[in-house]
Coordinates of C-alpha atoms in Angstrom, one line a residue:
Chain F
M1 CA 128.1 20.3 214.6
L2 CA 125.0 19.2 212.9
L3 CA 122.0 17.0 213.8
F4 CA 119.7 15.4 211.2
G5 CA 116.3 13.8 211.2
R6 CA 114.7 12.9 214.5
L7 CA 117.9 13.9 216.4
A8 CA 117.3 17.5 215.6
D9 CA 113.7 17.1 216.9
V10 CA 115.1 15.5 220.2
A11 CA 117.6 18.4 220.6
G12 CA 115.4 21.2 219.5
W13 CA 118.2 22.5 217.3
R14 CA 120.0 21.5 214.0
E15 CA 123.3 23.3 214.1
K16 CA 125.6 24.5 216.9
I17 CA 129.2 25.6 217.3
I18 CA 130.7 23.6 220.2
E19 CA 134.3 23.4 221.4
A20 CA 135.7 19.9 221.9
A21 CA 139.1 18.3 221.4
S22 CA 137.7 14.9 220.4
L23 CA 134.5 13.1 219.4
S24 CA 134.3 11.5 222.9
A25 CA 134.7 14.9 224.6
L26 CA 132.0 16.3 222.3
R27 CA 129.6 13.4 223.2
T28 CA 130.3 14.0 226.9
R29 CA 129.6 17.7 226.6
L30 CA 126.3 17.2 224.7
A31 CA 125.1 14.6 227.2
E32 CA 125.9 16.9 230.1
A33 CA 123.8 19.7 228.5
D34 CA 120.9 17.4 227.5
A35 CA 120.7 13.8 228.8
G36 CA 117.9 12.9 226.4
L37 CA 120.0 14.0 223.4
G38 CA 123.1 12.2 224.9
E39 CA 121.2 9.0 225.0
A40 CA 119.7 9.4 221.5
L41 CA 123.2 10.1 220.1
S42 CA 124.7 6.9 221.7
G43 CA 122.2 4.6 220.0
P44 CA 123.9 1.9 217.8
S45 CA 121.9 3.1 214.7
V46 CA 123.3 6.6 214.9
Q47 CA 126.3 7.2 212.6
V48 CA 128.9 10.0 212.9
A49 CA 130.4 11.9 210.0
V50 CA 133.5 14.1 210.5
D51 CA 134.0 16.6 207.7
K52 CA 131.4 14.7 205.6
T53 CA 133.1 11.3 206.0
L54 CA 131.6 8.5 208.0
T55 CA 133.8 7.5 211.0
R56 CA 133.8 5.0 213.8
G57 CA 135.2 5.2 217.4
D58 CA 137.0 8.3 218.8
L59 CA 138.8 10.9 216.7
P60 CA 140.6 14.2 217.6
L61 CA 138.8 17.3 216.4
T62 CA 140.1 20.7 215.3
A63 CA 138.5 24.1 215.4
T64 CA 137.3 23.6 211.8
S65 CA 136.0 20.1 212.1
E66 CA 132.4 19.6 211.0
V67 CA 130.7 16.8 213.0
A68 CA 127.3 15.4 212.0
F69 CA 125.2 12.9 213.9
L70 CA 123.1 10.8 211.4
P71 CA 120.1 8.8 212.5
P72 CA 119.0 5.8 210.3
M73 CA 118.6 7.0 206.7
S74 CA 115.2 6.5 205.2
G75 CA 116.2 6.7 201.6
G76 CA 114.6 9.2 199.2
Chain L
M1 CA 126.2 12.1 184.1
A2 CA 124.5 14.5 186.4
V3 CA 123.2 14.3 190.0
I4 CA 121.0 17.2 191.1
L5 CA 119.4 17.8 194.6
Q6 CA 116.9 20.6 194.5
S7 CA 114.1 22.1 196.7
E8 CA 112.1 23.4 193.7
P9 CA 109.5 21.1 192.0
F10 CA 110.6 19.7 188.6
D11 CA 108.8 18.4 185.5
P12 CA 109.8 14.7 184.7
G13 CA 108.6 15.2 181.1
Q14 CA 111.0 18.1 180.6
L15 CA 113.8 16.1 182.1
L16 CA 113.2 13.1 179.9
G17 CA 112.8 15.3 176.8
S18 CA 116.2 16.9 177.3
F19 CA 117.8 13.6 178.3
C20 CA 116.6 11.9 175.0
A21 CA 117.3 14.8 172.7
G22 CA 120.1 14.6 170.2
R23 CA 121.2 11.0 170.9
R24 CA 122.3 9.1 167.8
E25 CA 124.0 6.0 169.4
T26 CA 121.6 5.4 172.3
G27 CA 119.1 2.6 171.7
A28 CA 117.5 2.6 175.1
V29 CA 116.4 5.2 177.7
A30 CA 114.7 3.9 180.9
S31 CA 113.3 6.3 183.4
F32 CA 111.6 6.2 186.7
T33 CA 109.6 9.0 188.4
G34 CA 108.7 8.7 192.0
L35 CA 105.6 10.7 193.0
A36 CA 104.3 11.7 196.4
R37 CA 101.1 9.8 197.0
A38 CA 98.2 11.4 198.8
E39 CA 97.3 8.1 200.5
D40 CA 93.6 9.0 200.6
G41 CA 94.4 12.2 202.5
A42 CA 96.6 10.5 205.1
T43 CA 99.8 12.2 204.0
M44 CA 99.6 15.9 203.6
T45 CA 103.2 16.7 203.0
L46 CA 106.4 14.8 202.7
E47 CA 109.6 16.4 203.9
L48 CA 113.1 15.2 202.8
E49 CA 116.2 16.3 204.6
A50 CA 119.6 16.0 202.9
Y51 CA 123.1 16.7 204.2
P52 CA 124.5 18.9 201.4
G53 CA 128.0 17.8 200.4
F54 CA 127.4 14.4 202.0
T55 CA 124.1 13.2 200.4
D56 CA 125.0 14.4 196.9
A57 CA 128.6 12.9 197.1
A58 CA 127.1 9.5 198.2
I59 CA 124.7 9.6 195.2
E60 CA 127.4 10.6 192.8
D61 CA 129.6 7.7 194.0
M62 CA 126.7 5.3 193.6
A63 CA 125.8 6.7 190.1
A64 CA 129.4 6.4 188.9
A65 CA 129.6 2.7 190.1
A66 CA 126.2 1.9 188.3
A67 CA 127.4 3.6 185.1
A68 CA 130.5 1.4 185.1
R69 CA 128.6 -1.8 186.1
F70 CA 125.9 -1.4 183.5
D71 CA 128.0 0.2 180.8
L72 CA 125.8 3.2 180.6
Q73 CA 126.2 6.0 178.1
D74 CA 124.6 8.5 180.4
L75 CA 122.5 8.9 183.5
L76 CA 120.6 11.7 185.2
I77 CA 119.3 11.7 188.8
V78 CA 117.2 14.6 190.1
H79 CA 116.0 14.4 193.7
R80 CA 113.8 16.8 195.6
T81 CA 114.6 18.0 199.1
G82 CA 112.5 19.9 201.6
P83 CA 108.6 19.8 201.7
I84 CA 106.9 18.0 198.8
A85 CA 103.2 18.1 198.2
P86 CA 101.0 15.1 197.1
G87 CA 101.2 14.5 193.4
E88 CA 104.6 16.2 193.0
A89 CA 107.7 14.3 191.8
I90 CA 110.2 13.3 194.4
V91 CA 112.8 11.6 192.3
F92 CA 113.6 11.2 188.6
V93 CA 116.2 8.7 187.3
A94 CA 117.0 8.3 183.6
T95 CA 119.6 5.9 182.1
A96 CA 120.9 5.6 178.6
A97 CA 122.4 2.5 177.1
S98 CA 122.9 0.8 173.8
H99 CA 120.4 -1.9 174.7
R100 CA 117.3 -2.0 176.9
R101 CA 118.3 -4.7 179.4
A102 CA 121.2 -2.5 180.7
A103 CA 119.1 0.7 180.8
F104 CA 116.3 -1.1 182.7
E105 CA 118.5 -2.9 185.2
A106 CA 120.6 0.2 185.9
C107 CA 117.5 2.4 186.5
D108 CA 115.9 -0.3 188.7
H109 CA 119.2 -0.7 190.7
L110 CA 119.7 3.0 191.2
M111 CA 116.1 3.4 192.4
D112 CA 116.5 0.5 194.9
W113 CA 119.5 2.1 196.3
L114 CA 118.1 5.7 196.4
K115 CA 114.9 4.4 198.1
S116 CA 116.6 2.4 200.8
R117 CA 120.2 3.6 201.2
A118 CA 120.6 7.1 200.0
P119 CA 121.4 9.5 202.9
F120 CA 118.0 11.2 203.3
W121 CA 115.8 11.6 206.3
K122 CA 112.1 11.5 205.5
K123 CA 109.3 13.0 207.6
E124 CA 105.5 12.7 206.8
H125 CA 103.3 15.5 208.0
G126 CA 99.7 14.1 208.2
P127 CA 96.5 14.9 210.0
D128 CA 97.8 13.1 213.1
G129 CA 101.0 15.0 213.2
A130 CA 104.5 14.4 211.8
R131 CA 106.6 11.2 211.9
W132 CA 110.1 10.2 210.7
I133 CA 110.1 7.3 208.3
E134 CA 112.6 4.4 208.2
P135 CA 113.2 2.1 205.2
T136 CA 110.6 -0.7 204.8
D137 CA 111.6 -4.3 204.7
R138 CA 110.6 -4.4 201.1
D139 CA 113.1 -1.6 200.4
R140 CA 115.9 -3.5 202.1
T141 CA 115.0 -6.7 200.2
D142 CA 114.9 -4.9 196.8
A143 CA 118.3 -3.3 197.4
G144 CA 119.6 -6.6 198.7
R145 CA 118.9 -8.2 195.3
W146 CA 121.9 -6.4 193.9
D147 CA 124.2 -7.4 196.6
E148 CA 123.5 -11.1 195.8
E149 CA 124.1 -10.5 192.2
S150 CA 127.4 -8.8 192.7
K151 CA 128.9 -11.7 194.6
P152 CA 131.5 -13.6 192.6
Chain X
M1 CA 95.1 2.9 179.2
A2 CA 96.0 4.0 175.6
V3 CA 97.8 2.3 172.7
I4 CA 98.7 4.6 169.8
L5 CA 100.3 3.7 166.5
Q6 CA 101.5 6.7 164.5
S7 CA 103.7 7.6 161.6
E8 CA 104.5 11.1 162.9
P9 CA 107.5 11.6 165.2
F10 CA 106.7 12.0 168.9
D11 CA 108.5 13.6 171.9
P12 CA 108.9 11.2 174.8
G13 CA 109.3 14.0 177.3
Q14 CA 105.9 15.5 176.3
L15 CA 104.3 12.0 176.7
L16 CA 105.9 11.4 180.1
G17 CA 104.9 14.9 181.3
S18 CA 101.2 14.4 180.4
F19 CA 101.3 10.8 181.8
C20 CA 102.6 12.0 185.2
A21 CA 100.4 15.1 185.5
G22 CA 97.6 15.2 188.0
R23 CA 98.3 11.9 189.7
R24 CA 97.6 11.8 193.4
E25 CA 97.6 8.1 194.2
T26 CA 100.4 6.9 191.9
G27 CA 103.7 6.4 193.6
A28 CA 105.7 5.1 190.7
V29 CA 105.9 5.8 186.9
A30 CA 108.4 3.8 184.9
S31 CA 109.0 4.6 181.3
F32 CA 111.1 3.2 178.4
T33 CA 112.0 5.0 175.2
G34 CA 113.5 3.1 172.3
L35 CA 115.5 5.2 169.9
A36 CA 116.7 4.5 166.4
R37 CA 120.5 4.1 166.6
A38 CA 122.7 5.5 163.8
E39 CA 125.1 2.4 164.3
D40 CA 128.0 4.6 163.1
G41 CA 126.2 5.4 159.8
A42 CA 125.4 1.7 159.0
T43 CA 121.7 2.2 159.3
M44 CA 120.3 5.2 157.5
T45 CA 116.6 4.6 158.0
L46 CA 114.4 2.1 159.8
E47 CA 111.0 1.3 158.4
L48 CA 108.3 -0.4 160.4
E49 CA 105.3 -1.9 158.8
A50 CA 102.1 -2.5 160.8
Y51 CA 98.8 -4.1 159.9
P52 CA 96.2 -1.6 161.0
G53 CA 93.4 -3.2 163.0
F54 CA 95.6 -6.3 163.6
T55 CA 98.8 -4.8 165.1
D56 CA 97.0 -2.4 167.4
A57 CA 94.5 -5.0 168.5
A58 CA 97.3 -7.4 169.4
I59 CA 99.1 -4.7 171.4
E60 CA 95.9 -3.7 173.2
D61 CA 95.2 -7.3 174.2
M62 CA 98.8 -7.6 175.6
A63 CA 98.5 -4.2 177.4
A64 CA 95.3 -5.2 179.1
A65 CA 96.8 -8.5 180.2
A66 CA 99.9 -6.7 181.6
A67 CA 97.7 -4.1 183.4
A68 CA 95.8 -6.9 185.2
R69 CA 98.9 -9.0 185.9
F70 CA 100.9 -6.2 187.4
D71 CA 97.9 -4.3 188.9
L72 CA 98.7 -1.1 187.0
Q73 CA 96.8 2.1 187.5
D74 CA 97.5 3.2 184.0
L75 CA 99.7 2.6 181.0
L76 CA 100.6 4.3 177.7
I77 CA 102.1 2.7 174.6
V78 CA 103.1 4.9 171.6
H79 CA 104.7 3.1 168.6
R80 CA 106.0 4.7 165.4
T81 CA 105.2 3.1 162.0
G82 CA 106.7 3.9 158.6
P83 CA 110.2 5.4 158.1
I84 CA 112.1 6.4 161.2
A85 CA 115.3 8.5 161.1
P86 CA 118.4 7.8 163.4
G87 CA 117.9 9.5 166.8
E88 CA 114.1 9.5 166.6
A89 CA 112.0 7.6 169.1
I90 CA 110.5 4.3 167.9
V91 CA 108.5 3.3 170.9
F92 CA 107.5 4.8 174.3
V93 CA 106.0 2.8 177.1
A94 CA 104.9 4.3 180.5
T95 CA 103.4 2.4 183.4
A96 CA 101.8 3.8 186.6
A97 CA 101.5 1.8 189.8
S98 CA 101.3 2.3 193.5
H99 CA 104.8 0.9 194.0
R100 CA 107.9 0.8 191.9
R101 CA 108.5 -2.9 191.5
A102 CA 105.2 -3.3 189.6
A103 CA 105.8 -0.3 187.4
F104 CA 109.3 -1.5 186.5
E105 CA 108.4 -5.1 185.8
A106 CA 105.3 -4.2 183.8
C107 CA 107.3 -1.7 181.6
D108 CA 110.1 -4.3 181.1
H109 CA 107.6 -7.0 180.3
L110 CA 105.7 -4.9 177.8
M111 CA 109.0 -3.9 176.1
D112 CA 110.2 -7.5 175.8
W113 CA 106.9 -8.4 174.2
L114 CA 106.8 -5.4 171.9
K115 CA 110.4 -6.0 170.7
S116 CA 110.1 -9.7 170.0
R117 CA 106.4 -10.6 169.5
A118 CA 104.4 -7.5 168.4
P119 CA 103.2 -7.8 164.8
F120 CA 105.5 -5.5 163.1
W121 CA 107.8 -6.0 160.1
K122 CA 111.0 -4.1 160.2
K123 CA 113.2 -3.1 157.3
E124 CA 116.6 -1.4 157.6
H125 CA 117.7 0.9 154.7
G126 CA 121.5 1.2 154.9
P127 CA 124.3 2.0 152.5
D128 CA 124.3 -1.6 151.2
G129 CA 120.6 -1.6 150.5
A130 CA 117.6 -2.7 152.4
R131 CA 117.0 -5.8 154.5
W132 CA 114.1 -7.2 156.5
I133 CA 115.0 -7.9 160.2
E134 CA 113.8 -10.8 162.3
P135 CA 113.8 -11.0 166.1
T136 CA 117.3 -11.7 167.7
D137 CA 117.9 -14.6 170.0
R138 CA 118.3 -12.1 172.8
D139 CA 114.8 -10.7 172.1
R140 CA 113.4 -14.3 172.3
T141 CA 115.2 -15.0 175.5
D142 CA 114.0 -11.8 177.1
A143 CA 110.4 -12.4 176.2
G144 CA 110.8 -16.0 177.3
R145 CA 111.6 -14.9 180.8
W146 CA 108.0 -14.0 181.4
D147 CA 106.7 -17.3 180.1
E148 CA 108.8 -19.1 182.7
E149 CA 107.6 -16.8 185.4
S150 CA 103.9 -17.3 184.5
K151 CA 104.1 -21.0 185.0
P152 CA 102.3 -22.2 188.1
Chain Y
M1 CA 94.2 -9.7 150.1
L2 CA 97.3 -8.2 151.7
L3 CA 101.0 -9.1 151.8
F4 CA 103.3 -7.8 154.5
G5 CA 107.1 -7.5 155.0
R6 CA 109.3 -9.4 152.6
L7 CA 106.3 -11.1 150.9
A8 CA 105.3 -7.8 149.4
D9 CA 108.8 -7.4 148.0
V10 CA 108.7 -11.0 146.5
A11 CA 105.4 -10.2 144.9
G12 CA 106.0 -6.7 143.8
W13 CA 102.6 -5.6 145.3
R14 CA 101.0 -5.2 148.7
E15 CA 97.3 -5.3 148.1
K16 CA 95.1 -7.0 145.5
I17 CA 91.5 -8.0 145.0
I18 CA 91.3 -11.7 144.0
E19 CA 88.3 -14.0 143.7
A20 CA 88.5 -17.3 145.5
A21 CA 86.1 -19.5 147.3
S22 CA 88.6 -20.8 149.9
L23 CA 92.1 -20.2 151.2
S24 CA 93.4 -23.2 149.4
A25 CA 91.9 -21.9 146.1
L26 CA 93.5 -18.5 146.7
R27 CA 96.9 -20.1 147.3
T28 CA 96.6 -22.1 144.1
R29 CA 95.6 -19.0 142.1
L30 CA 98.5 -17.0 143.5
A31 CA 101.0 -19.8 142.8
E32 CA 99.8 -20.2 139.2
A33 CA 100.3 -16.4 138.6
D34 CA 103.7 -16.3 140.4
A35 CA 105.5 -19.5 141.3
G36 CA 108.1 -17.6 143.5
L37 CA 105.3 -16.0 145.5
G38 CA 103.5 -19.3 145.8
E39 CA 106.6 -20.9 147.3
A40 CA 107.2 -17.9 149.7
L41 CA 103.6 -18.1 150.9
S42 CA 103.7 -21.8 151.6
G43 CA 106.7 -21.6 154.0
P44 CA 106.1 -22.9 157.5
S45 CA 106.9 -19.5 159.1
V46 CA 104.2 -17.6 157.1
Q47 CA 101.0 -17.1 159.1
V48 CA 97.6 -16.3 157.6
A49 CA 95.0 -13.9 159.0
V50 CA 91.4 -13.9 157.7
D51 CA 89.5 -10.7 158.7
K52 CA 92.4 -9.8 161.0
T53 CA 92.2 -13.1 163.0
L54 CA 95.0 -15.7 162.7
T55 CA 93.9 -18.9 161.2
R56 CA 95.3 -22.4 160.3
G57 CA 94.4 -24.8 157.6
D58 CA 91.8 -24.2 154.9
L59 CA 88.8 -21.9 155.3
P60 CA 85.9 -20.8 153.0
L61 CA 86.1 -17.2 151.8
T62 CA 83.3 -14.7 151.0
A63 CA 83.4 -11.7 148.7
T64 CA 84.2 -9.4 151.7
S65 CA 86.9 -11.6 153.3
E66 CA 90.2 -9.9 154.0
V67 CA 93.1 -12.3 153.7
A68 CA 96.6 -11.3 154.9
F69 CA 99.8 -13.3 154.6
L70 CA 102.2 -12.5 157.4
P71 CA 105.9 -13.4 157.3
P72 CA 107.8 -13.7 160.7
M73 CA 107.2 -10.7 162.8
S74 CA 110.2 -8.7 163.8
G75 CA 108.7 -7.0 166.8
G76 CA 108.9 -3.2 167.0

């Protein structure tokens, strides 16, 4: 999974391989490991892309799913 | 039609020269070059983060829609990523059309979208440290102009 | 700020490259390049007549007014005179400003004025002979937009 | 004096030195020499510049005055 913008600064990393069966399981695992990051990821302005497509709500994940957490985009 | 994300600096003049060359049925080429301002020394470096495969796909979708909406003959978008020094070009957009109104409006529209809605994350490294930038109200207003116009 | 009338062909890319080079406080450069269309072979050559000392003075006055109105940091206008072959550039306008809205609007405004009101006389040499061209209704409408906007 | 655009085509020349004490005297002299040109010059859409400045009505001329007749401008 990938973190962009200020989320990567909050976490201290940009990319990690994490096992989770669903988006909600992934969020729980991240929050357990880093409460600050868990809170940052749950903000209403953070979007989630699975395999480079924006998504809402929960979603099952496979071993090859690429999950990205996207903070508000600044434009170029 | 081409959309290019690159970390290397580019020369807007060279891009415009190639874009204009050999056209016989194009009457109008509009271009826009966005440069990194020094802001009297306040900004040392700008850093743009993109999500490869996501950012370029979003820009390509937008470019295709603009090409159809404004009946463009061609367009080129080149966008820097990574650290950008003051005075360097950040973005270059060129649009080719039969007539100038379409070329101008398409270029303006693409820039409004790129500046406010394109999936980039922008960080300024200045003398007081680094900070992430979010779109300004002006950016949102500018991009919003086109939503109004596209209502039936 | 420079206004140049010339009978020799010019390369818009080279002009934009020089115009952008070495700027540290400019955020936005808009440009427009007008090219001579072949019109599927209907137009063989375009010929533009200027009145030296009169045409350039009128363009310089207009450019100075636009620079003040849109708070431009710089502008460049290069305009061909004499015979112009299909595919060649007729006019190049570049505007530099802190922000993109001013750069775009100034460039658009200058082009509207140049296309409809600048003191040139235009002749098209085609397969059916030569004819003098007068401004189109669209040109007048485009230039008129700015009159409306400048009313108090 | 100078003719531009289609006026030069009507006259068959672009530039001539003509003696006249005023604009109206110049117009009379041109119309006497070439009735077609005289008519073309008197159209309401033809502007006159003396020493590169647009002018209206009659004006005295000197030996160094440069008079130009300008048909409707096409823009660039």
